[in-house]
Coordinates of C-alpha atoms in Angstrom, one line a residue:
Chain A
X433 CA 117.7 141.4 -44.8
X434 CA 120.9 141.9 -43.4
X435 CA 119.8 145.9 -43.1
X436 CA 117.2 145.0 -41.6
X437 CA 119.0 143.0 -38.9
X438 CA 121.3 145.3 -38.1
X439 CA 118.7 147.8 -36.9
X440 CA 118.7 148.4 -33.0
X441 CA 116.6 146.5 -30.9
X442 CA 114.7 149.3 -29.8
X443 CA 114.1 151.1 -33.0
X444 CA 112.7 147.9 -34.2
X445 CA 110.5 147.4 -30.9
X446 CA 108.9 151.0 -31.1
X447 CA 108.1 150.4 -35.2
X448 CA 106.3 146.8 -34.6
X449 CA 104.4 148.5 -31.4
X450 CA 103.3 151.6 -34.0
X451 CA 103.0 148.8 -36.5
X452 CA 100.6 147.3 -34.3
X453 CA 99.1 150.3 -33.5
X454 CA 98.1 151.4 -37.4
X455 CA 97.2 147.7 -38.2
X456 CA 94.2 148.1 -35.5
X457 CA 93.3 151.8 -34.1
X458 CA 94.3 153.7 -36.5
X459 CA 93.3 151.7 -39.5
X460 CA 90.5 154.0 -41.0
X461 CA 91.6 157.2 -39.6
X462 CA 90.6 160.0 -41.8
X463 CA 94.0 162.3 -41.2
X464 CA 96.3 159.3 -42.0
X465 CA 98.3 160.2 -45.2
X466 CA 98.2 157.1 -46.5
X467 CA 101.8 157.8 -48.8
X468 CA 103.2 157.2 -45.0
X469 CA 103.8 153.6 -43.4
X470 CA 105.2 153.3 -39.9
X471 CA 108.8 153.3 -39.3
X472 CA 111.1 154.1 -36.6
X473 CA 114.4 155.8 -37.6
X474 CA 117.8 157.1 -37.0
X475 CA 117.9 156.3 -33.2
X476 CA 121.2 157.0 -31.6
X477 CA 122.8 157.0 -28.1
X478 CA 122.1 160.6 -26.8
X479 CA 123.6 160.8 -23.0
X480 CA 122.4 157.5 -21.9
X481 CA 119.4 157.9 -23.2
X482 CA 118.3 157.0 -26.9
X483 CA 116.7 159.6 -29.5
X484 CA 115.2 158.9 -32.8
X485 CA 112.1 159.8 -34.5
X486 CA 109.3 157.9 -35.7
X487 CA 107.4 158.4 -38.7
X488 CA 103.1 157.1 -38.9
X489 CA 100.5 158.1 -41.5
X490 CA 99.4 160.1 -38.5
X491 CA 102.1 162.1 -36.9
X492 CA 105.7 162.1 -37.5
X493 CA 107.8 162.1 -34.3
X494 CA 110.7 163.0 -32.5
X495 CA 110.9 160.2 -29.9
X496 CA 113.2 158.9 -27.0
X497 CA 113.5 156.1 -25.5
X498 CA 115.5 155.3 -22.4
X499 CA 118.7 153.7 -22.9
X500 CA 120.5 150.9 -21.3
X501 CA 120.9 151.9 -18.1
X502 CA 118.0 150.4 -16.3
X503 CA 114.4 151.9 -17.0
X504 CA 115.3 155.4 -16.4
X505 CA 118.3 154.6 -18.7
X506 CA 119.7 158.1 -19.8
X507 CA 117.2 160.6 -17.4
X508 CA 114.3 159.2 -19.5
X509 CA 111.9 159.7 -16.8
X510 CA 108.0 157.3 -16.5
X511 CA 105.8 160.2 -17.1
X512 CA 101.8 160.1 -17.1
X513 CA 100.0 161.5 -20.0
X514 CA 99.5 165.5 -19.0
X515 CA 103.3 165.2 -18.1
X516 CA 106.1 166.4 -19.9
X517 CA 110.3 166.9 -19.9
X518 CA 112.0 169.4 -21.3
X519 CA 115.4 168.3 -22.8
X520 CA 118.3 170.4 -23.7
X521 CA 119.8 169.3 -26.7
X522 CA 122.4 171.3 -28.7
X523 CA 120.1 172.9 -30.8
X524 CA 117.9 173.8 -27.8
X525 CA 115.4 173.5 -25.2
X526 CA 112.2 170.7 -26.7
X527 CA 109.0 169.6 -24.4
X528 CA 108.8 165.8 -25.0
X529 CA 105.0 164.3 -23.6
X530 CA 105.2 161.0 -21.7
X531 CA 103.6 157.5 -22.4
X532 CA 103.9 154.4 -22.4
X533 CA 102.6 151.0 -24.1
X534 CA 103.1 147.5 -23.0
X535 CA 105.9 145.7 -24.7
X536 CA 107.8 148.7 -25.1
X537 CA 107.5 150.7 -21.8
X538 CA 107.8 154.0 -21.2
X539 CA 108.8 156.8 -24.1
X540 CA 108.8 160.6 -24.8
X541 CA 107.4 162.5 -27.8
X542 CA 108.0 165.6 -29.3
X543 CA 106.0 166.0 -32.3
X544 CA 107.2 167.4 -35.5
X545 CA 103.8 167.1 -38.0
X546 CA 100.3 165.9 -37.5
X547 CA 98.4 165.1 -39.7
X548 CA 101.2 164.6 -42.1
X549 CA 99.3 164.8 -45.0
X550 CA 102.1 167.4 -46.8
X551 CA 104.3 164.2 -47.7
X552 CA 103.9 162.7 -51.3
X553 CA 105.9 160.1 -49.8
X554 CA 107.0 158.3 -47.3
X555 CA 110.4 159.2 -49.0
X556 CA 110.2 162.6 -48.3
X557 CA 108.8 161.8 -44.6
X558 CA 111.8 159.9 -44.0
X559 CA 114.1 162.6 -45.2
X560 CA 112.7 165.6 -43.1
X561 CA 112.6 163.6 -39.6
X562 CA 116.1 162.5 -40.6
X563 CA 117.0 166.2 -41.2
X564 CA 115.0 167.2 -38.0
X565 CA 117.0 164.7 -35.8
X566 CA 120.6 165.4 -37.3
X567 CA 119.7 169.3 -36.6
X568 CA 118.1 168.5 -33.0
X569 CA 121.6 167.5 -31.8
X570 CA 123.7 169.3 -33.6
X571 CA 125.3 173.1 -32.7
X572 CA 123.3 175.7 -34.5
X573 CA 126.0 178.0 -36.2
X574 CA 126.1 181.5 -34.3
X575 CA 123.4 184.0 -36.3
X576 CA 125.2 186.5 -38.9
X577 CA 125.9 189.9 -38.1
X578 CA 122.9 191.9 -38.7
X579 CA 123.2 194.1 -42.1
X580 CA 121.8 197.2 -40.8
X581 CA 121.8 200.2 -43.8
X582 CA 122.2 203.6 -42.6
X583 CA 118.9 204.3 -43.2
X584 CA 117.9 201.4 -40.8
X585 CA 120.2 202.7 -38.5
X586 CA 118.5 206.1 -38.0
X587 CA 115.2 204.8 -38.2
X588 CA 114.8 201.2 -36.9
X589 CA 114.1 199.5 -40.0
Chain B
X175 CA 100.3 215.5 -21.6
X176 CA 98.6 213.0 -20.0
X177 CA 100.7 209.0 -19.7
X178 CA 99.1 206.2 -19.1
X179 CA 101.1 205.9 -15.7
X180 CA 99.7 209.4 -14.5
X181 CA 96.3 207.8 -15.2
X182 CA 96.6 205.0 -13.4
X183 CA 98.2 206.6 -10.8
X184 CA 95.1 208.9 -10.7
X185 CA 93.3 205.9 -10.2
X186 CA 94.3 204.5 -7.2
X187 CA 96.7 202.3 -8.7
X188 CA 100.3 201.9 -6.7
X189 CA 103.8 202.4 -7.9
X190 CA 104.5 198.8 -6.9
X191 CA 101.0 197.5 -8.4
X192 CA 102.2 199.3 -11.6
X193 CA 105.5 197.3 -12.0
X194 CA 104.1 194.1 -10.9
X195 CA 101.4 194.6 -13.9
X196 CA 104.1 195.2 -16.3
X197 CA 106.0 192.3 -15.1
X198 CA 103.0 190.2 -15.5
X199 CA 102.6 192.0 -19.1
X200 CA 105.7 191.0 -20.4
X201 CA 105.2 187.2 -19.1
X202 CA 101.8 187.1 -20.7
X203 CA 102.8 188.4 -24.0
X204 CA 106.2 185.7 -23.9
X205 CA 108.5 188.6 -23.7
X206 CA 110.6 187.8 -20.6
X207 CA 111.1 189.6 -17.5
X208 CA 113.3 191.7 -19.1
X209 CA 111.2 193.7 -20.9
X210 CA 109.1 194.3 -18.1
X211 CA 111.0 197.9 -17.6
X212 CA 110.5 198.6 -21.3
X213 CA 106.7 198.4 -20.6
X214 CA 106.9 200.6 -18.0
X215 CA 108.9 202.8 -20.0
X216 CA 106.8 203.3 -22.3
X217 CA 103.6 203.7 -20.6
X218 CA 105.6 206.4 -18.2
X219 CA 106.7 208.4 -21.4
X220 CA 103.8 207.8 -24.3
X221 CA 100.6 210.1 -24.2
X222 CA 98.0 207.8 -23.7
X223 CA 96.3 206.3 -26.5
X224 CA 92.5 206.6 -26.5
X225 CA 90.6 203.3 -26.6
X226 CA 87.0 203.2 -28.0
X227 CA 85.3 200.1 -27.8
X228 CA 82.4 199.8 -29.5
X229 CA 79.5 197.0 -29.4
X230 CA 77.5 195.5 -32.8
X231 CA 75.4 192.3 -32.9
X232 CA 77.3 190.3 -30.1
X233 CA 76.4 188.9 -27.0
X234 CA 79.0 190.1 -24.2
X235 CA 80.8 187.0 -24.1
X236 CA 83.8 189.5 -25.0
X237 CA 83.5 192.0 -22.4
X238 CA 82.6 189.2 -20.1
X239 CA 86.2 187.4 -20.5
X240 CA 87.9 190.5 -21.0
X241 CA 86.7 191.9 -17.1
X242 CA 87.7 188.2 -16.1
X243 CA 91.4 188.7 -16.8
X244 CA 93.4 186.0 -14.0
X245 CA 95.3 188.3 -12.6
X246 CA 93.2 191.0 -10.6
X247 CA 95.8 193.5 -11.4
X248 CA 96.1 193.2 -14.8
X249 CA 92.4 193.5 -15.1
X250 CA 92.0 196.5 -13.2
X251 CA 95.2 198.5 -14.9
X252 CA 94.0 197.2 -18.2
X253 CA 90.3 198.8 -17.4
X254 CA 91.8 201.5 -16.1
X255 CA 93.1 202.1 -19.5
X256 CA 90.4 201.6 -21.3
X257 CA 87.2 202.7 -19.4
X258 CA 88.4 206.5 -19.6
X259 CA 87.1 206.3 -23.3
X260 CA 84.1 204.4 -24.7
X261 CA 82.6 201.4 -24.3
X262 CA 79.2 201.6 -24.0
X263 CA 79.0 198.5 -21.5
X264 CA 81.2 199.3 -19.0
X265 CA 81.3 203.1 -19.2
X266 CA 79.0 204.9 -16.3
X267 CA 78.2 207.7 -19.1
X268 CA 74.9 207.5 -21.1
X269 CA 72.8 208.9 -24.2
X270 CA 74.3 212.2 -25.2
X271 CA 76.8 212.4 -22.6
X272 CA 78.4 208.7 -23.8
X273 CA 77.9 210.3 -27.6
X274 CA 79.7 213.8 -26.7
X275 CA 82.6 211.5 -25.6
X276 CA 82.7 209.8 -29.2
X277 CA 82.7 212.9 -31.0
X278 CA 85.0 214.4 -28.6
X279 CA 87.9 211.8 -28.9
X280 CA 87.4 211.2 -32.8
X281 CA 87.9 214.7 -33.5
X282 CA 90.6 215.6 -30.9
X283 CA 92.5 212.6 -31.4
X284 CA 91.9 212.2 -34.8
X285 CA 94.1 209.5 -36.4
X286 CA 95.6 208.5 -32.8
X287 CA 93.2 206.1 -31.1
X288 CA 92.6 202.4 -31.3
X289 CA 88.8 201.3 -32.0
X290 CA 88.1 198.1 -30.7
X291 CA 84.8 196.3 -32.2
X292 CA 82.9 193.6 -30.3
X293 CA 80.4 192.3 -32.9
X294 CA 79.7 193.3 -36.2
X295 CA 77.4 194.6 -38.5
X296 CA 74.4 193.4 -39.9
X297 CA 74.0 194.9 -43.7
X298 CA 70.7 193.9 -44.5
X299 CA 67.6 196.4 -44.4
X300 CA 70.4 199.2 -44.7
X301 CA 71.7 198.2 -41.3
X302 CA 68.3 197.9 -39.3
X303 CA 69.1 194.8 -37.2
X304 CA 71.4 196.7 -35.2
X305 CA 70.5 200.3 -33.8
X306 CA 72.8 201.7 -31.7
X307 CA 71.9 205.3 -30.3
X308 CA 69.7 206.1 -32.6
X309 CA 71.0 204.9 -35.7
X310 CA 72.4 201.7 -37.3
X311 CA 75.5 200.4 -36.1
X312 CA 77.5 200.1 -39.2
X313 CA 77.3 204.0 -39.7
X314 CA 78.7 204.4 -36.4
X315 CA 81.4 201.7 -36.9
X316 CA 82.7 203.7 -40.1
X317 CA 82.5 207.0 -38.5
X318 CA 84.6 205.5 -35.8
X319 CA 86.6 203.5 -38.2
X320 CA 87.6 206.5 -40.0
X321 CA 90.2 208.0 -37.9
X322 CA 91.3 205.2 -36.0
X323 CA 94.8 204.6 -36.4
X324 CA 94.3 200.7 -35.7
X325 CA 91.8 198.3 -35.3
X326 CA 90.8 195.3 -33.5
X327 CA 88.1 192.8 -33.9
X328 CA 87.2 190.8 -30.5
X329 CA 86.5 187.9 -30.7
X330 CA 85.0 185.8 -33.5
X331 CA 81.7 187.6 -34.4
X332 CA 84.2 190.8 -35.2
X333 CA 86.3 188.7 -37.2
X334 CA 84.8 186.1 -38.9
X335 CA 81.2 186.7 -38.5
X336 CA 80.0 183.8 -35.9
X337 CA 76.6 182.6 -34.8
X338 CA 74.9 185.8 -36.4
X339 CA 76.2 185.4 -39.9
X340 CA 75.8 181.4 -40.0
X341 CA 73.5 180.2 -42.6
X342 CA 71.4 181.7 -44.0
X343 CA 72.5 184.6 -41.7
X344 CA 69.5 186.7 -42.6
X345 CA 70.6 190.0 -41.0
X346 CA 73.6 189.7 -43.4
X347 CA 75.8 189.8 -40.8
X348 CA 79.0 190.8 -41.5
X349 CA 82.8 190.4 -40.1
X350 CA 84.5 194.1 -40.1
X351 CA 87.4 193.5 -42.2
X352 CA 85.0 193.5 -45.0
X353 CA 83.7 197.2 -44.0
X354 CA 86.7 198.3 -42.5
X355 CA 89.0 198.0 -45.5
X356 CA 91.4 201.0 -45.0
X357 CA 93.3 200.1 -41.9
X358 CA 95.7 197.5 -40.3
X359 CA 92.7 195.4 -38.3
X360 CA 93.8 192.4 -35.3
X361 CA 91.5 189.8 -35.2
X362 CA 91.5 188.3 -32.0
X363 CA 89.2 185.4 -32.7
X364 CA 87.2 183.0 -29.8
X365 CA 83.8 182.6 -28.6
X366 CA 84.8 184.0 -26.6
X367 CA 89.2 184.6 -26.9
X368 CA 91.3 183.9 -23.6
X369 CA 91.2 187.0 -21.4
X370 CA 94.9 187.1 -20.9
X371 CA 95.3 186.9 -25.0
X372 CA 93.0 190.1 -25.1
X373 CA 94.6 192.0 -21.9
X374 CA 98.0 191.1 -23.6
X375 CA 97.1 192.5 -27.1
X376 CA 95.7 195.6 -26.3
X377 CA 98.7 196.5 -23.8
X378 CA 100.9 195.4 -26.7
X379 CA 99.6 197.7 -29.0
X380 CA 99.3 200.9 -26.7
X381 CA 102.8 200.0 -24.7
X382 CA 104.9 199.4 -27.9
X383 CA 102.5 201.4 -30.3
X384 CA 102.6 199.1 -32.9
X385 CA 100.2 196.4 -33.9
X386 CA 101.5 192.9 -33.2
X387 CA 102.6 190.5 -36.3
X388 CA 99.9 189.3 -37.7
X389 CA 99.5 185.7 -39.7
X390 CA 98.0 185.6 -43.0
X391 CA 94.6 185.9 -41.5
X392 CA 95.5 188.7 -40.0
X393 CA 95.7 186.8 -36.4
X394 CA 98.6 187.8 -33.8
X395 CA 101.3 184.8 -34.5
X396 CA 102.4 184.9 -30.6
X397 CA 99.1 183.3 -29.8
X398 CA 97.4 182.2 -32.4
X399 CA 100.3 180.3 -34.5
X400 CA 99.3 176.9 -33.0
X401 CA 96.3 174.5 -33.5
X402 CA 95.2 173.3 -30.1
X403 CA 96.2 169.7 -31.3
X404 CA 99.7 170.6 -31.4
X405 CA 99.8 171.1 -28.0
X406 CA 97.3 169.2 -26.4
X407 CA 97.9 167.1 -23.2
X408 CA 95.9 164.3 -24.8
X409 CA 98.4 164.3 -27.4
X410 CA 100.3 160.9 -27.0
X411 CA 97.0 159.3 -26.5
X412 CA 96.3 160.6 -30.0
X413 CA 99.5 159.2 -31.3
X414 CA 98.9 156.0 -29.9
X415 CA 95.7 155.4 -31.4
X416 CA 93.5 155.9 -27.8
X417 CA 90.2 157.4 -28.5
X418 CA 87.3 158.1 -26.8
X419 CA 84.4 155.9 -29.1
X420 CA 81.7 156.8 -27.1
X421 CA 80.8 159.4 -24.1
X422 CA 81.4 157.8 -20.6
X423 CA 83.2 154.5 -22.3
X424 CA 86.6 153.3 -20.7
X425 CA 88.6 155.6 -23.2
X426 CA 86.7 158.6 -21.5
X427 CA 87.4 157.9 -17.9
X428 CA 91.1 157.2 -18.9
X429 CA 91.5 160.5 -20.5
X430 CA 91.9 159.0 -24.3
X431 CA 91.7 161.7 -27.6
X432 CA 88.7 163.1 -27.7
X433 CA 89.2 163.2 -31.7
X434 CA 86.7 160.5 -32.4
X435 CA 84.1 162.2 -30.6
X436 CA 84.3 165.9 -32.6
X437 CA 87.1 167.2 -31.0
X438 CA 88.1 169.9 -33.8
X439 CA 91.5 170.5 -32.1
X440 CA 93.3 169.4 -35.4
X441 CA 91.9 172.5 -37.5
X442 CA 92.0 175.3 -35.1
X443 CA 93.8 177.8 -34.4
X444 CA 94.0 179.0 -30.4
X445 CA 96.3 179.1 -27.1
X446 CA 93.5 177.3 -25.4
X447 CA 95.5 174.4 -24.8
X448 CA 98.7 176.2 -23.5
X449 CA 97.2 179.1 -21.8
X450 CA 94.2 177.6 -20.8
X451 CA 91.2 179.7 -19.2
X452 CA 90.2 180.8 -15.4
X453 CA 93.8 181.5 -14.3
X454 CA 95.2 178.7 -16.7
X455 CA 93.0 176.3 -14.7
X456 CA 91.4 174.1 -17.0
X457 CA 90.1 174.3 -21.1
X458 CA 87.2 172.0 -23.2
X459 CA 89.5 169.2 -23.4
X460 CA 90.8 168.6 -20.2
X461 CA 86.9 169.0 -19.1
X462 CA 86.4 165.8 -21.0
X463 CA 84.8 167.7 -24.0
X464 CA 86.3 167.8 -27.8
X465 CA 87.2 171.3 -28.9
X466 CA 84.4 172.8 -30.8
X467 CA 86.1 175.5 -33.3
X468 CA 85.4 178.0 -31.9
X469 CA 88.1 180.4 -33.3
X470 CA 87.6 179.3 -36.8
X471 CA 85.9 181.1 -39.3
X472 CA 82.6 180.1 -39.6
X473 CA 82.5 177.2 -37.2
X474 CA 78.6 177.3 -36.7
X475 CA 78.3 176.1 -40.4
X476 CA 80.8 173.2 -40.4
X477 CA 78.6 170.4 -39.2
X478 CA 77.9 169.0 -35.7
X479 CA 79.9 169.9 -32.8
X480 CA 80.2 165.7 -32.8
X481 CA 80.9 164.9 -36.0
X482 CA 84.4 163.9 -36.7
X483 CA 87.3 166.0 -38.4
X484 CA 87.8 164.3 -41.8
X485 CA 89.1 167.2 -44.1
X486 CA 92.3 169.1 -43.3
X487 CA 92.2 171.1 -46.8
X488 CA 95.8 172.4 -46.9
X489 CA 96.1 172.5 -42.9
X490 CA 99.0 170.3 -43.3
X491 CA 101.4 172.3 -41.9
X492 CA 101.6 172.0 -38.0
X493 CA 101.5 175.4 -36.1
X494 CA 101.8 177.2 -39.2
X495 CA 98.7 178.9 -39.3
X496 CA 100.6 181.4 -42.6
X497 CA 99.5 178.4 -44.7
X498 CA 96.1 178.0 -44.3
X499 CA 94.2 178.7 -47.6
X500 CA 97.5 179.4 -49.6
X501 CA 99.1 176.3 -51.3
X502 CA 100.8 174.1 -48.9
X503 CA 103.7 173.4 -51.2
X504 CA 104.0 169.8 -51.7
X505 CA 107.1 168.0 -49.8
X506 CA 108.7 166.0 -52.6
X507 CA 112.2 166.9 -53.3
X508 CA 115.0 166.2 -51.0
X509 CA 116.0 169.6 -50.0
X510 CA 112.5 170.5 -49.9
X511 CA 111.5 167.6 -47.4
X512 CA 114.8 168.2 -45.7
X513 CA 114.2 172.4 -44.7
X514 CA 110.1 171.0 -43.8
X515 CA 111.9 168.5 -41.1
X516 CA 114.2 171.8 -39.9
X517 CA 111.3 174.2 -39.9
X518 CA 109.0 171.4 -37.4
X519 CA 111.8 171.1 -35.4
X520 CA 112.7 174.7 -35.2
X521 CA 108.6 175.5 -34.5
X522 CA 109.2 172.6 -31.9
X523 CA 111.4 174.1 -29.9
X524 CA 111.0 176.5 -26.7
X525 CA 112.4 180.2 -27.3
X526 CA 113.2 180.6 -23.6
X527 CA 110.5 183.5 -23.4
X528 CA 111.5 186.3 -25.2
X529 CA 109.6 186.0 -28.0
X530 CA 112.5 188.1 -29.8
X531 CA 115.4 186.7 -31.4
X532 CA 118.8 188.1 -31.2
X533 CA 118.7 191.4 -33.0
X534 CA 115.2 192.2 -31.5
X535 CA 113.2 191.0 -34.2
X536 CA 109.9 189.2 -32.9
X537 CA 110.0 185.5 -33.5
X538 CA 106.0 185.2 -33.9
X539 CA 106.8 183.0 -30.9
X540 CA 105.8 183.3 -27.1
X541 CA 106.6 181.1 -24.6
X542 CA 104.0 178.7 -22.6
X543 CA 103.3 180.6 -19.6
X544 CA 101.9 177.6 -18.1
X545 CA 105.6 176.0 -18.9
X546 CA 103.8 172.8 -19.8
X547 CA 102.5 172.9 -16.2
X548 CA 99.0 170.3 -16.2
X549 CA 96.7 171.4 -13.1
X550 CA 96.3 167.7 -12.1
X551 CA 99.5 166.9 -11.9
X552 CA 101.4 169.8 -11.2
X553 CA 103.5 168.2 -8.5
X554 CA 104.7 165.6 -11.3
X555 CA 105.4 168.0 -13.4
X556 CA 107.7 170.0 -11.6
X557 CA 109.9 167.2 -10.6
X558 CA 109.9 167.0 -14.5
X559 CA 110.9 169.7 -16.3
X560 CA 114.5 170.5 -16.8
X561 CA 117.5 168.5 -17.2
X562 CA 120.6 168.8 -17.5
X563 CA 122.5 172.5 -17.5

């Protein structure tokens, strides 16, 4: 339990709203991959603001939340459906859509799969929006020197 | 030698009219501004490819969408183009004179011109649903076929077949990839496909004189790599588990996912919700109606237009449209599930408009035009996009 407990506050906010969400809506959805439960993950302190992803039998998720600092905590802006913000992260530029739900207020999605039904298991789910979110904020390595032959050289290839 | 800038220049059309359009070229096609003097390069320098355009069992929807490219400019340049050849819609020649113009360009540009095919042929009764001066249109279709050096297959009755060949399709109705089995063929699906998708492919092809990468299906990847679902502006309502459960209910007025309803969005394949149509106005679902398929092969014969999405055979994959009928390998081990997370993300994120990576090599990627921009709230938007520098 003590794992458990030491989750953050948030991450455990956004997994019992989902929770919630699966338990009723989504209950008898015919894309759900039903290997997948829901569960928020690996959220971390990104500028202020707070970026994790989030894993359902539906979708799985990249998925910030605004951080501390008040309700725009972190530039998390309150955007309608329709709306998005881009976000520059290491890696890149990524369009995130706006919502919001009560209990949790307002949060930012960027999605990664939907339907998920590729996963055998929620294991595996786990382990590529883990893999996703370490590589969103990390610094791509520069590309390697193209290998051009002399062939290619003379003609394109 | 005649360019394709001395023609248009014949036409009427202005130096500065002729930059803009390659500008607007380049932005349509996710290339970036900077490769708008490479367009007009080439179309300077080149001989002018021939187009020939020809019509089988279809219903115009095509040619309509086509002539109703947004931008005024491009459609004009872009007709410009293309009118000089065949198409026996548009063209102001007719009977013999229209046929001397066939047999004029296939012979004297034998192995140089691009056929473009609106509709397709019906097989049955040796061709007899579908006469076309004289005789049936499939013998004209391989005659043209013949020494074309590329084809492409408008919209969905070219390239899967469509309303005509839907059960128990009894002209026989065939798409022209299974006639047409000897050369490199683009299918440009939609019923009809996005005006500025068909503009922007056929420049593509005559400006850089290549055909543009294809997906498995043979579909151009910078515009057909993404299901409408992945990028729908109903998305988080999706996500949250908001449907629409009956026309007109609260969920409808409120904008909810249309899934519920027979919104096919999930399975198919198009730029509708990123490009959009009438000058990236408005598409189906932000009209308040589900998408109905219409890119995907044979979408007549897959139930009602109502009925829900239930099977996703091997569609697992988002935006990856390479995987659809091939195994979708399952995501089990950890390195496995670990490069599908890098992939998503990777597929998630914005190219900045090229649509060609560092050493020139296309990405199969092409940036929203629209830049996420939603008609309605526009204003919102803009206050919304970029952060940080």
């Amino acid at each position: 339990m003590n794992a458990v407990e030491s989750r953050p506050a948030d991450e455990l906010a956004l997994e019992a709203l989902f929770q919630g969400v699966h338990a009723t809506r989504m209950r008898d959805l015919p894309l759900n991959n039903p290997q997948l439960r829901v569960e928020a993950l690996g959220f971390r302190d990104w500028q202020g603001a707070r970026v994790g992803a989030l894993v359902t039998p539906w979708s799985v998720l990249l998925t910030i939340l605004p951080g501390p600092g008040g309700a725009d905590g972190g530039g998390v802006r309150r955007l309608s459906v329709g709306c998005t913000q881009v976000w520059r992260f290491p890696s890149g530029e990524y369009e995130f859509h706006g919502h919001e739900a009560e209990g949790l207020g307002h949060y930012q999605q960027c999605s990664l799969f939907s339907p998920a039904l590729e996963f055998e298991s929620h294991e595996a789910a786990r382990i590529a929006a883990l893999a996703a979110l370490d590589a969103l904020l990390a610094v791509p390595p520069p590309p390697e020197p193209r290998k051009v032959s002399r062939r290619g050289l003379l003609l394109g290839g | 030698m005649e360019t394709f800038y001395d023609v248009l220049r014949r036409q009427g059309i202005t130096r500065r009219s002729f930059v803009k359009f390659c500008s607007l070229t380049a932005t349509s096609l996710g290339l970036g501004s900077a490769f708008a003097p490479r367009i007009a390069h080439a179309l300077e320098t080149k001989p002018r490819t021939p187009v020939l355009w020809l019509h089988g069992l279809e219903c115009t929807c095509c040619s309509e969408s086509f002539i109703r490219s947004a931008h005024p400019l491009a459609k004009d340049v872009v007709l410009s183009m293309l009118s000089l050849d065949y198409d026996d819609t548009l063209m102001a020649a007719a009977g013999h004179q229209a046929h001397a113009i066939l047999e004029e360009i296939t012979a004297k540009h034998k192995g140089e011109y691009i056929l473009a095919v609106e509709g397709n042929p019906p097989l049955a009764e040796d061709g007899m649903f579908c006469i076309s001066g004289g005789k049936p249109f499939i013998d004209k279709l391989k005659w043209v076929a013949k020494d074309a050096k590329a084809v492409i297959a408008w919209g969905s009755c070219a390239s899967w077949g469509c309303v005509q060949a839907a059960k128990p399709n009894p002209t026989q109705a065939t798409p022209i990839h299974k006639v047409i089995t000897d050369k490199p063929i683009v299918k440009v699906p939609g019923c009809p496909p996005i005006a500025e998708v068909m503009t922007a492919v056929v420049t593509y092809m005559l400006t850089f004189d290549r055909i543009p990468e294809l997906d498995r299906q043979g579909r151009p990847k910078m515009f057909y790599g993404q299901r409408i679902h992945d990028k729908c502006y109903r998305r988080p309502h999706f996500d949250a588990g908001q449907f629409v459960e009956a026309w007109d209910d609260e969920g409808a007025r409120k904008g909810y996912c249309l899934y519920k309803v027979g919104c096919k969005g999930p399975t198919s394949y198009s730029p509708c919700s990123t490009m959009r149509w009438n000058e990236g106005v408005s598409f189906p679902i932000a009209s308040g109606h589900g998408c109905i398929g219409c890119s995907e092969d044979g979408f007549w014969d897959k139930g009602s237009f109502y009925d829900r999405v239930t099977q996703i055979n091997a569609f697992g994959v988002e935006g990856n449209a390479d995987r659809i009928g091939g195994a979708v390998a399952a995501v089990t081990g950890t390195a496995i599930a670990a490069h599908a997370g890098l992939t998503a993300l990777k597929r998630a994120r914005l190219d900045h408009g090229t649509g060609f990576d560092r050493n020139g090599e296309e990405t199969g990627q092409r940036r929203d035009p629209q830049g996420g921009r939603r008609p309605a709230e526009t204003a919102a938007v803009d206050q919304n996009t970029g952060r940080g520098a």
